[in-house]
Amino acid sequence: MNTRLQVKEKTSALTFNAADLELSDISLYSHDLKVHQVNMSRTFDSETERGTLDFPTALPANSTATLTVAFSGELTGTMMGYYKSTYEDDGEKKVYSLTQFEPTAARRAFPCWDEPSLKARFTITMISRIDTTNLSNMPVSSEVHKLEASDYDEVALAKMFATLGTEEQSKDEWKVTKFNTTPLMSTYLVAYANGHFGYLESSYKSPLTGKIRPLRIYGTPDVITQAQYALDVKTKVLPVYEQIFDIEYPLPKLDTLVAHDFDAGAMENWGLITGRTSAFLMDLDRLDLATKQRITVSQSHEVAHMWFGDITTMEWWDYLYLNEGFATLMGEVIVVGILYPEWKVDSKFITEHLNNALDLDAKLSSHPIEVQCPDANQINQIFDSLSYAKAASVLRMLCNFVGQDIFLKGVSIYLKDHLYGNTTTKDLWNGINKATHVPDGVAIDVSEMMENWITKIGFPVLTVTETKDGIKVRQDRYLETGPADQKDNQTTWTIPLAVLTVDKAGRRLIDKTAVLTTRETTLTIDTNKPYKLNAGTYGVYRVLYPEERLTRIAREAAEGDAIISLNDRIGLVHDAMALAKSGHATVSSALTVVDIFRNETEFLVWDSIAENLTLLVSTWWENQEIVRGLNAFRKNLFKPIVDRLGYVYLPSEPVDISQLRTKAIGQAAAAGDQAVVDTLREMFKAYMATKDESKIPVDLFRTTAVKHGGPEEYNFVKGLYEDRKTLPSVGISAMYAMCASEDKSCNADTEHFALNKARNQDIVYFFYGQHMNYWHKTKVGRIFHE
């Protein structure tokens, strides 16, 4: 490895990052002194993963030098650093290699300065067998066939080739692949891979310059044919991002590599996105909407990072949300909403991200979005729903408050002001402030408004009290354990109230200018007419109404979209159930809201109801009397939908109908409706007999068939997981199905299988599945603790 250094201050010692590497042949050349020197001594701190090299002659300030280090490391299956992954090809186990460096694993692949603000340009060279494919961030600049060590004109490469045994040198043919030099980038975005990869290819035309860029998706021969849809998504979203940000994608190409073993979901390496099979693979001949949506948001999220994170990078991991919050909002909501409006992704966001974030942030153990992280060994702990979902929710709230056009203009300004640089929170607020100070802008101080949302722990609950002249609104910190003690209730947030009222003609009005900046305030509202706070459910808070008002709003909402929108109905369900769980309201008041919605037609409202009723049953799982009552309520809600929609899926039917059918069948079965359970068991038997996956939707055999079956059903789904030809979506359902059994021998086998035979990346599915099995719940907790 050769590293060109810019020396800012006089020094004779160099400190860098390295982990699990053997270093040798270390030398340093000063271009100003014309002096070549070798390393005299070195120290290494394994805890901080830092090494220090000492040299006899100090490097002058404001000079340049070149550090040369030979290094080696073991290629393991740890799914971090440079590691190996396995797959089967015609029954033969094969291996390929790839990288995963975020957040601090580049140091496990090569010695480096492994911090996001220490950007550099990287030129990658790989030696490999001639029949394999080498990939990296940039396109190949040259690829040359090399037979023996004497063929290498670079000493370092010659030495590397010479380390191969004589048999290896003579048995295989070898090549050297050199890649073009990258732009300035952080180490965690460097990527390279080698293997017997096939690829699918497309291209897109830049709407800004007209330039045609090649796009490829790579994978092993056993899976590459299933990657077409992921490639299509990438082709669609890239020009949309360019138009929104008014910044062209800067690299000559953008590849994606599908990996069998991958710790994260996917990774935004600049020019070479990587990710697990479930993030990118599907069979286009199957009606599998859930998988299609998952691949869409996964690919779009990673492409968003090409701007948020890659072109413009957070200064340190404290500001991780500048990467992940934006990629979640842009990649999963705004851009996907433009391309697939029928998916209603902004409404879906409320359950999938906003409510998830609020549930986590309601704990005393939560942390701010912008969290101090001085210890690099603890960075992985902040890759959670607060850095992703809460950050995206707060940004979505700001976007709605200032207006999406102004928000996106501010984001474009932010990116353009910091191209190839590093940023902090204030840089983002400055960009949006610039956009708001235009003739039609809102002209607000974004930094002042957003300060506590980003830097403080928690979020508020707004308590509404009705008066003769209107309403009084008070903010306090919301905790899942009940009203917050004074010591935990010190923050006052700047809260966009988004007050929904109606005019004399009964038409909906939304006042976006109302903002709560103090502990409490009063609003003049005619309480004889419909009203609601947090219109559109864009605010990152919950609203506690008097019980009578909550019921009234629910009845108004049940009448349709004229006043209370889809987003509002979803938010109403989540707020009512969460406030009941925390003791701010009664469970009966929340269930009343749900009961009022029994004639609802929108899938996403039913999805929010199903999620909350499932959580309620899970909370009371040890009290069978309460569980029986809740399940009777669930059956009463969902069985009529099953009777109405049936079990047959049609390619021509609306997305909402397909999703609602699946949700209703799943909920009725989980509640123990015998007719639904029997039908699903018959469908699954047909699947077992024919191996025809069309006999039962993949999401519907996750629990019922094995839960109400025996070893035969269990062994069948276990075989599905073990068959490497099984689609990722089917494999995930097979894991959950294995965990659902009520047979003790099957439970024991699942436990042993998960800990000893499953791929490391899949263990999380097994633990989650077993956690949802009430008969195994306590034991799983103990195993996980141990």
Tab-separated table of C-alpha atoms in Angstrom, residues 9-404:
chain	number	residue	atom	x	y	z
A	9	GLU	CA	2.803	19.934	11.242
A	10	LYS	CA	6.360	18.758	11.811
A	11	THR	CA	6.367	15.149	13.017
A	12	SER	CA	8.451	11.995	13.164
A	13	ALA	CA	5.534	9.755	14.165
A	14	LEU	CA	2.516	8.630	12.158
A	15	THR	CA	-0.641	7.295	13.836
A	16	PHE	CA	-3.237	5.398	11.823
A	17	ASN	CA	-5.903	2.691	12.164
A	18	ALA	CA	-5.361	-1.033	11.699
A	19	ALA	CA	-6.979	-4.164	13.102
A	20	ASP	CA	-6.191	-7.870	12.639
A	21	LEU	CA	-3.446	-7.105	10.109
A	22	GLU	CA	0.214	-8.099	9.902
A	23	LEU	CA	2.362	-5.128	8.818
A	24	SER	CA	5.828	-5.353	7.270
A	25	ASP	CA	8.303	-3.571	4.969
A	26	ILE	CA	7.337	-0.129	6.251
A	27	SER	CA	9.115	2.830	4.724
A	28	LEU	CA	8.601	6.592	4.399
A	29	TYR	CA	9.798	8.949	1.678
A	30	SER	CA	9.816	12.723	2.147
A	31	HIS	CA	9.373	14.481	-1.169
A	32	ASP	CA	10.697	17.732	0.281
A	33	LEU	CA	13.760	16.293	2.045
A	34	LYS	CA	14.398	13.663	-0.658
A	35	VAL	CA	14.946	11.251	2.213
A	36	HIS	CA	13.908	7.593	2.273
A	37	GLN	CA	13.712	6.061	5.744
A	38	VAL	CA	12.481	2.860	7.363
A	39	ASN	CA	10.347	2.446	10.419
A	40	MET	CA	12.454	2.279	13.619
A	41	SER	CA	9.750	1.304	16.114
A	42	ARG	CA	6.027	0.807	16.275
A	43	THR	CA	3.345	0.553	18.928
A	44	PHE	CA	-0.202	-0.703	18.664
A	45	ASP	CA	-3.253	-0.172	20.866
A	46	SER	CA	-5.734	-2.997	20.266
A	47	GLU	CA	-8.535	-1.240	22.151
A	48	THR	CA	-8.492	1.897	19.993
A	49	GLU	CA	-7.215	-0.046	16.950
A	50	ARG	CA	-4.516	2.529	16.399
A	51	GLY	CA	-0.895	2.000	15.484
A	52	THR	CA	1.975	4.509	15.674
A	53	LEU	CA	5.115	4.390	13.540
A	54	ASP	CA	8.269	6.240	14.576
A	55	PHE	CA	10.909	7.398	12.097
A	56	PRO	CA	14.393	8.817	12.723
A	57	THR	CA	13.922	12.009	10.684
A	58	ALA	CA	10.981	14.337	11.228
A	59	LEU	CA	8.849	15.365	8.281
A	60	PRO	CA	8.727	19.171	7.795
A	61	ALA	CA	5.474	21.057	8.211
A	62	ASN	CA	3.536	21.763	4.998
A	63	SER	CA	5.346	19.023	3.095
A	64	THR	CA	4.371	15.812	1.325
A	65	ALA	CA	5.509	12.273	1.909
A	66	THR	CA	4.732	8.731	0.766
A	67	LEU	CA	4.181	5.932	3.279
A	68	THR	CA	4.649	2.379	1.983
A	69	VAL	CA	3.338	-0.571	4.013
A	70	ALA	CA	3.082	-4.235	3.141
A	71	PHE	CA	0.269	-5.974	5.000
A	72	SER	CA	-1.645	-9.229	5.138
A	73	GLY	CA	-4.708	-10.539	6.909
A	74	GLU	CA	-6.877	-13.602	7.176
A	75	LEU	CA	-9.905	-13.875	4.897
A	76	THR	CA	-12.726	-14.905	7.240
A	77	GLY	CA	-16.514	-15.049	7.128
A	78	THR	CA	-17.074	-12.301	9.713
A	79	MET	CA	-19.073	-10.089	7.304
A	80	MET	CA	-16.879	-7.082	8.054
A	81	GLY	CA	-13.667	-5.807	6.555
A	82	TYR	CA	-12.617	-7.874	3.546
A	83	TYR	CA	-14.369	-11.224	3.991
A	84	LYS	CA	-15.583	-14.323	2.177
A	85	SER	CA	-19.093	-15.459	1.343
A	86	THR	CA	-20.242	-18.874	0.145
A	87	TYR	CA	-22.820	-20.239	-2.252
A	88	GLU	CA	-23.618	-23.490	-4.048
A	89	ASP	CA	-23.262	-24.053	-7.771
A	90	ASP	CA	-24.529	-27.435	-9.024
A	91	GLY	CA	-24.079	-28.885	-5.543
A	92	GLU	CA	-20.529	-27.590	-5.180
A	93	LYS	CA	-19.710	-25.074	-2.441
A	94	LYS	CA	-17.937	-22.005	-3.833
A	95	VAL	CA	-16.417	-18.895	-2.305
A	96	TYR	CA	-16.155	-15.259	-3.291
A	97	SER	CA	-14.922	-12.179	-1.444
A	98	LEU	CA	-16.243	-8.685	-0.827
A	99	THR	CA	-15.989	-5.790	1.613
A	100	GLN	CA	-18.175	-4.187	4.276
A	101	PHE	CA	-16.400	-1.250	5.910
A	102	GLU	CA	-19.082	0.874	7.575
A	103	PRO	CA	-18.561	2.152	10.145
A	104	THR	CA	-14.952	1.284	11.088
A	105	ALA	CA	-13.905	-1.913	9.341
A	106	ALA	CA	-11.763	-0.517	6.523
A	107	ARG	CA	-8.911	-0.801	9.029
A	108	ARG	CA	-9.441	-4.571	8.969
A	109	ALA	CA	-8.710	-4.669	5.254
A	110	PHE	CA	-5.818	-2.213	4.947
A	111	PRO	CA	-4.000	0.300	7.205
A	112	CYS	CA	-5.720	3.659	6.882
A	113	TRP	CA	-7.053	6.781	8.545
A	114	ASP	CA	-10.476	5.328	9.183
A	115	GLU	CA	-12.530	8.430	9.983
A	116	PRO	CA	-15.208	9.975	7.739
A	117	SER	CA	-13.658	13.467	7.697
A	118	LEU	CA	-10.228	12.182	6.576
A	119	LYS	CA	-11.124	11.796	2.926
A	120	ALA	CA	-8.680	10.564	0.300
A	121	ARG	CA	-8.503	9.403	-3.293
A	122	PHE	CA	-8.120	5.648	-3.691
A	123	THR	CA	-6.561	3.672	-6.529
A	124	ILE	CA	-7.343	-0.041	-6.131
A	125	THR	CA	-5.329	-2.865	-7.735
A	126	MET	CA	-6.382	-6.522	-7.456
A	127	ILE	CA	-4.587	-9.762	-8.388
A	128	SER	CA	-6.962	-12.628	-9.105
A	129	ARG	CA	-7.548	-15.783	-11.077
A	130	ILE	CA	-8.218	-14.971	-14.682
A	131	ASP	CA	-11.702	-16.538	-14.782
A	132	THR	CA	-13.053	-14.333	-11.962
A	133	THR	CA	-14.480	-10.813	-11.987
A	134	ASN	CA	-13.005	-7.956	-9.976
A	135	LEU	CA	-15.193	-5.043	-8.870
A	136	SER	CA	-14.517	-1.762	-7.103
A	137	ASN	CA	-15.887	1.762	-6.757
A	138	MET	CA	-14.547	2.925	-10.117
A	139	PRO	CA	-14.375	1.372	-13.604
A	140	VAL	CA	-11.442	-0.808	-14.621
A	141	SER	CA	-8.578	1.189	-16.129
A	142	SER	CA	-6.537	-1.854	-17.201
A	143	GLU	CA	-6.583	-5.622	-16.856
A	144	VAL	CA	-3.466	-7.595	-17.754
A	145	HIS	CA	-2.761	-11.328	-17.813
A	146	LYS	CA	0.272	-12.150	-15.636
A	147	LEU	CA	1.947	-15.546	-15.544
A	148	GLU	CA	4.767	-15.227	-13.018
A	149	ALA	CA	6.369	-12.812	-10.547
A	150	SER	CA	8.837	-11.477	-13.125
A	151	ASP	CA	5.907	-10.180	-15.210
A	152	TYR	CA	5.081	-7.538	-12.616
A	153	ASP	CA	6.672	-4.146	-13.163
A	154	GLU	CA	5.722	-2.974	-9.656
A	155	VAL	CA	7.848	-4.416	-6.870
A	156	ALA	CA	4.942	-4.630	-4.424
A	157	LEU	CA	2.824	-6.606	-6.879
A	158	ALA	CA	5.689	-8.903	-7.715
A	159	LYS	CA	6.230	-9.642	-4.027
A	160	MET	CA	2.512	-10.265	-3.562
A	161	PHE	CA	2.393	-12.739	-6.427
A	162	ALA	CA	5.537	-14.429	-5.157
A	163	THR	CA	3.791	-15.237	-1.867
A	164	LEU	CA	1.584	-17.698	-3.734
A	165	GLY	CA	2.850	-21.238	-3.647
A	166	THR	CA	4.504	-22.680	-6.750
A	167	GLU	CA	1.570	-25.020	-7.249
A	168	GLU	CA	-0.929	-22.153	-7.135
A	169	GLN	CA	1.147	-20.100	-9.560
A	170	SER	CA	1.350	-22.923	-12.067
A	171	LYS	CA	-2.143	-24.401	-11.588
A	172	ASP	CA	-4.139	-21.243	-12.284
A	173	GLU	CA	-3.862	-18.323	-14.638
A	174	TRP	CA	-3.734	-14.899	-13.021
A	175	LYS	CA	-4.488	-11.284	-13.915
A	176	VAL	CA	-3.931	-7.820	-12.497
A	177	THR	CA	-6.896	-5.470	-12.500
A	178	LYS	CA	-6.341	-1.768	-11.934
A	179	PHE	CA	-9.197	0.643	-11.312
A	180	ASN	CA	-9.458	4.365	-11.963
A	181	THR	CA	-8.766	6.677	-9.042
A	182	THR	CA	-11.794	7.693	-6.993
A	183	PRO	CA	-12.822	11.240	-6.102
A	184	LEU	CA	-12.238	12.334	-2.519
A	185	MET	CA	-14.120	9.892	-0.314
A	186	SER	CA	-14.205	8.402	3.165
A	187	THR	CA	-12.672	5.015	3.908
A	188	TYR	CA	-15.974	3.422	4.936
A	189	LEU	CA	-17.213	3.840	1.345
A	190	VAL	CA	-14.292	2.025	-0.300
A	191	ALA	CA	-15.345	-1.325	-1.775
A	192	TYR	CA	-13.940	-4.193	-3.797
A	193	ALA	CA	-14.954	-7.770	-4.546
A	194	ASN	CA	-13.803	-10.832	-6.459
A	195	GLY	CA	-15.687	-13.890	-7.616
A	196	HIS	CA	-17.391	-15.784	-10.388
A	197	PHE	CA	-20.021	-13.132	-10.945
A	198	GLY	CA	-22.519	-12.725	-13.732
A	199	TYR	CA	-24.299	-9.456	-14.388
A	200	LEU	CA	-27.335	-7.764	-15.872
A	201	GLU	CA	-26.857	-4.404	-17.547
A	202	SER	CA	-28.823	-1.239	-18.234
A	203	SER	CA	-28.117	2.488	-18.454
A	204	TYR	CA	-29.725	5.848	-17.824
A	205	LYS	CA	-29.473	9.236	-19.446
A	206	SER	CA	-28.654	12.137	-17.155
A	207	PRO	CA	-31.433	14.737	-17.349
A	208	LEU	CA	-28.855	17.416	-16.504
A	209	THR	CA	-26.117	16.689	-19.050
A	210	GLY	CA	-27.483	14.030	-21.375
A	211	LYS	CA	-24.598	11.715	-20.451
A	212	ILE	CA	-25.318	7.973	-20.700
A	213	ARG	CA	-24.097	5.959	-17.703
A	214	PRO	CA	-23.829	2.165	-17.559
A	215	LEU	CA	-25.613	0.438	-14.705
A	216	ARG	CA	-24.999	-3.156	-13.733
A	217	ILE	CA	-26.079	-5.571	-11.046
A	218	TYR	CA	-23.722	-8.455	-10.262
A	219	GLY	CA	-24.351	-11.750	-8.549
A	220	THR	CA	-23.327	-15.375	-8.539
A	221	PRO	CA	-24.744	-17.582	-11.325
A	222	ASP	CA	-27.362	-19.127	-9.026
A	223	VAL	CA	-29.111	-15.811	-8.311
A	224	ILE	CA	-28.308	-13.259	-11.009
A	225	THR	CA	-31.465	-13.957	-13.033
A	226	GLN	CA	-33.541	-12.800	-10.040
A	227	ALA	CA	-31.911	-9.343	-9.962
A	228	GLN	CA	-33.636	-7.685	-12.924
A	229	TYR	CA	-36.188	-5.743	-10.892
A	230	ALA	CA	-33.521	-4.227	-8.611
A	231	LEU	CA	-31.645	-3.061	-11.711
A	232	ASP	CA	-34.849	-1.566	-13.113
A	233	VAL	CA	-35.405	0.393	-9.889
A	234	LYS	CA	-31.890	1.818	-9.993
A	235	THR	CA	-32.446	2.873	-13.606
A	236	LYS	CA	-35.650	4.696	-12.644
A	237	VAL	CA	-34.510	6.497	-9.507
A	238	LEU	CA	-31.147	7.922	-10.610
A	239	PRO	CA	-32.527	10.587	-12.986
A	240	VAL	CA	-35.139	11.562	-10.385
A	241	TYR	CA	-32.434	12.245	-7.806
A	242	GLU	CA	-30.435	14.302	-10.299
A	243	GLN	CA	-33.472	16.449	-11.060
A	244	ILE	CA	-34.379	16.959	-7.401
A	245	PHE	CA	-30.873	17.901	-6.247
A	246	ASP	CA	-29.751	19.562	-9.490
A	247	ILE	CA	-26.485	17.637	-9.086
A	248	GLU	CA	-25.377	14.997	-11.558
A	249	TYR	CA	-24.298	11.606	-10.233
A	250	PRO	CA	-20.519	12.115	-10.443
A	251	LEU	CA	-19.036	8.652	-11.047
A	252	PRO	CA	-18.726	6.944	-14.442
A	253	LYS	CA	-20.811	3.917	-13.371
A	254	LEU	CA	-22.989	2.526	-10.600
A	255	ASP	CA	-22.914	-1.196	-9.890
A	256	THR	CA	-24.759	-3.323	-7.353
A	257	LEU	CA	-23.426	-6.610	-5.955
A	258	VAL	CA	-25.812	-9.149	-4.425
A	259	ALA	CA	-24.197	-11.040	-1.512
A	260	HIS	CA	-25.266	-14.296	0.141
A	261	ASP	CA	-23.671	-13.311	3.458
A	262	PHE	CA	-24.152	-9.700	4.485
A	263	ASP	CA	-24.535	-8.256	7.957
A	264	ALA	CA	-26.519	-5.135	7.084
A	265	GLY	CA	-29.450	-4.924	4.686
A	266	ALA	CA	-27.436	-3.061	2.063
A	267	MET	CA	-24.500	-0.655	1.850
A	268	GLU	CA	-24.007	2.548	-0.136
A	269	ASN	CA	-20.404	2.077	-1.279
A	270	TRP	CA	-19.844	4.800	-3.840
A	271	GLY	CA	-20.176	3.265	-7.292
A	272	LEU	CA	-20.594	-0.285	-5.902
A	273	ILE	CA	-23.696	-0.822	-3.779
A	274	THR	CA	-23.674	-4.134	-1.908
A	275	GLY	CA	-26.413	-5.957	-0.028
A	276	ARG	CA	-27.985	-9.232	1.003
A	277	THR	CA	-30.103	-11.338	-1.325
A	278	SER	CA	-33.402	-10.331	0.315
A	279	ALA	CA	-32.671	-6.685	-0.510
A	280	PHE	CA	-32.326	-7.235	-4.257
A	281	LEU	CA	-33.735	-10.554	-5.500
A	282	MET	CA	-37.229	-11.557	-6.586
A	283	ASP	CA	-39.023	-13.737	-9.115
A	284	LEU	CA	-40.871	-11.407	-11.481
A	285	ASP	CA	-43.333	-14.181	-12.317
A	286	ARG	CA	-44.645	-14.255	-8.733
A	287	LEU	CA	-47.280	-11.936	-7.295
A	288	ASP	CA	-45.136	-10.783	-4.380
A	289	LEU	CA	-45.884	-7.135	-3.714
A	290	ALA	CA	-44.166	-7.036	-0.309
A	291	THR	CA	-40.884	-8.198	-1.833
A	292	LYS	CA	-41.243	-5.751	-4.719
A	293	GLN	CA	-41.733	-2.863	-2.308
A	294	ARG	CA	-38.834	-3.971	-0.117
A	295	ILE	CA	-36.448	-4.118	-3.086
A	296	THR	CA	-37.662	-0.745	-4.339
A	297	VAL	CA	-37.041	1.097	-1.088
A	298	SER	CA	-33.765	-0.748	-0.480
A	299	GLN	CA	-32.280	0.142	-3.857
A	300	SER	CA	-33.681	3.687	-3.765
A	301	HIS	CA	-32.358	4.218	-0.208
A	302	GLU	CA	-28.842	3.211	-1.226
A	303	VAL	CA	-28.923	5.356	-4.375
A	304	ALA	CA	-29.975	8.336	-2.212
A	305	HIS	CA	-26.734	7.822	-0.299
A	306	MET	CA	-24.763	8.556	-3.458
A	307	TRP	CA	-25.568	12.169	-2.550
A	308	PHE	CA	-26.240	11.927	1.211
A	309	GLY	CA	-23.116	10.305	2.575
A	310	ASP	CA	-20.978	9.842	-0.510
A	311	ILE	CA	-20.783	13.239	-2.219
A	312	THR	CA	-21.428	15.003	1.086
A	313	THR	CA	-20.425	13.118	4.219
A	314	MET	CA	-21.062	13.696	7.919
A	315	GLU	CA	-18.040	15.060	9.764
A	316	TRP	CA	-18.204	12.365	12.443
A	317	TRP	CA	-20.635	9.638	13.473
A	318	ASP	CA	-22.431	12.064	15.824
A	319	TYR	CA	-24.131	13.271	12.640
A	320	LEU	CA	-25.039	9.856	11.250
A	321	TYR	CA	-28.629	11.023	10.782
A	322	LEU	CA	-27.474	13.418	8.030
A	323	ASN	CA	-26.805	10.231	6.049
A	324	GLU	CA	-29.468	7.823	7.228
A	325	GLY	CA	-32.359	10.139	8.054
A	326	PHE	CA	-32.141	11.756	4.638
A	327	ALA	CA	-31.714	8.464	2.775
A	328	THR	CA	-34.795	7.128	4.556
A	329	LEU	CA	-36.928	10.177	3.768
A	330	MET	CA	-35.676	10.696	0.217
A	331	GLY	CA	-35.155	7.074	-0.753
A	332	GLU	CA	-38.206	5.496	0.826
A	333	VAL	CA	-40.818	8.258	0.727
A	334	ILE	CA	-40.269	11.203	-1.599
A	335	VAL	CA	-38.691	9.487	-4.609
A	336	VAL	CA	-40.623	6.211	-4.315
A	337	GLY	CA	-43.793	8.286	-3.915
A	338	ILE	CA	-43.042	10.016	-7.228
A	339	LEU	CA	-42.511	6.716	-9.065
A	340	TYR	CA	-45.194	4.607	-7.350
A	341	PRO	CA	-47.980	6.924	-6.096
A	342	GLU	CA	-50.365	3.970	-5.794
A	343	TRP	CA	-48.240	2.589	-2.925
A	344	LYS	CA	-49.114	5.589	-0.701
A	345	VAL	CA	-45.641	5.513	0.827
A	346	ASP	CA	-46.082	8.747	2.776
A	347	SER	CA	-48.995	7.138	4.622
A	348	LYS	CA	-47.065	3.888	5.012
A	349	PHE	CA	-44.221	5.875	6.580
A	350	ILE	CA	-46.406	6.609	9.626
A	351	THR	CA	-46.576	2.961	10.689
A	352	GLU	CA	-43.264	1.767	9.331
A	353	HIS	CA	-41.046	4.609	10.541
A	354	LEU	CA	-42.759	7.337	12.578
A	355	ASN	CA	-44.597	5.063	14.994
A	356	ASN	CA	-41.618	2.753	15.260
A	357	ALA	CA	-39.407	5.712	16.157
A	358	LEU	CA	-41.865	7.047	18.728
A	359	ASP	CA	-42.130	3.633	20.389
A	360	LEU	CA	-38.350	3.474	20.819
A	361	ASP	CA	-37.973	7.122	21.794
A	362	ALA	CA	-40.624	6.744	24.498
A	363	LYS	CA	-38.150	4.817	26.644
A	364	LEU	CA	-36.059	6.448	29.350
A	365	SER	CA	-33.062	4.682	27.792
A	366	SER	CA	-33.480	6.512	24.464
A	367	HIS	CA	-30.883	8.892	23.021
A	368	PRO	CA	-30.964	12.082	20.935
A	369	ILE	CA	-30.829	11.905	17.151
A	370	GLU	CA	-27.501	13.713	17.292
A	371	VAL	CA	-25.653	11.623	19.851
A	372	GLN	CA	-22.096	12.092	21.065
A	373	CYS	CA	-20.032	9.092	20.015
A	374	PRO	CA	-16.369	9.636	20.906
A	375	ASP	CA	-15.585	5.903	21.110
A	376	ALA	CA	-15.317	4.320	17.668
A	377	ASN	CA	-16.024	0.895	19.187
A	378	GLN	CA	-19.531	2.045	20.141
A	379	ILE	CA	-20.552	3.534	16.795
A	380	ASN	CA	-22.555	0.456	15.759
A	381	GLN	CA	-24.905	1.069	18.680
A	382	ILE	CA	-26.318	4.237	17.103
A	383	PHE	CA	-27.364	2.501	13.868
A	384	ASP	CA	-30.901	2.270	15.227
A	385	SER	CA	-34.411	3.572	14.585
A	386	LEU	CA	-33.526	6.933	16.107
A	387	SER	CA	-30.772	7.628	13.565
A	388	TYR	CA	-32.942	6.318	10.724
A	389	ALA	CA	-36.668	6.539	11.496
A	390	LYS	CA	-36.842	9.382	14.025
A	391	ALA	CA	-34.374	11.454	12.011
A	392	ALA	CA	-36.426	10.873	8.865
A	393	SER	CA	-39.613	11.724	10.798
A	394	VAL	CA	-38.202	15.011	12.066
A	395	LEU	CA	-37.002	15.921	8.573
A	396	ARG	CA	-40.421	14.980	7.163
A	397	MET	CA	-42.055	17.285	9.739
A	398	LEU	CA	-39.762	20.140	8.688
A	399	CYS	CA	-40.417	19.384	5.010
A	400	ASN	CA	-44.170	19.633	5.544
A	401	PHE	CA	-43.827	22.817	7.607
A	402	VAL	CA	-41.734	24.820	5.132
A	403	GLY	CA	-43.171	23.114	2.057
A	404	GLN	CA	-41.595	20.288	0.057
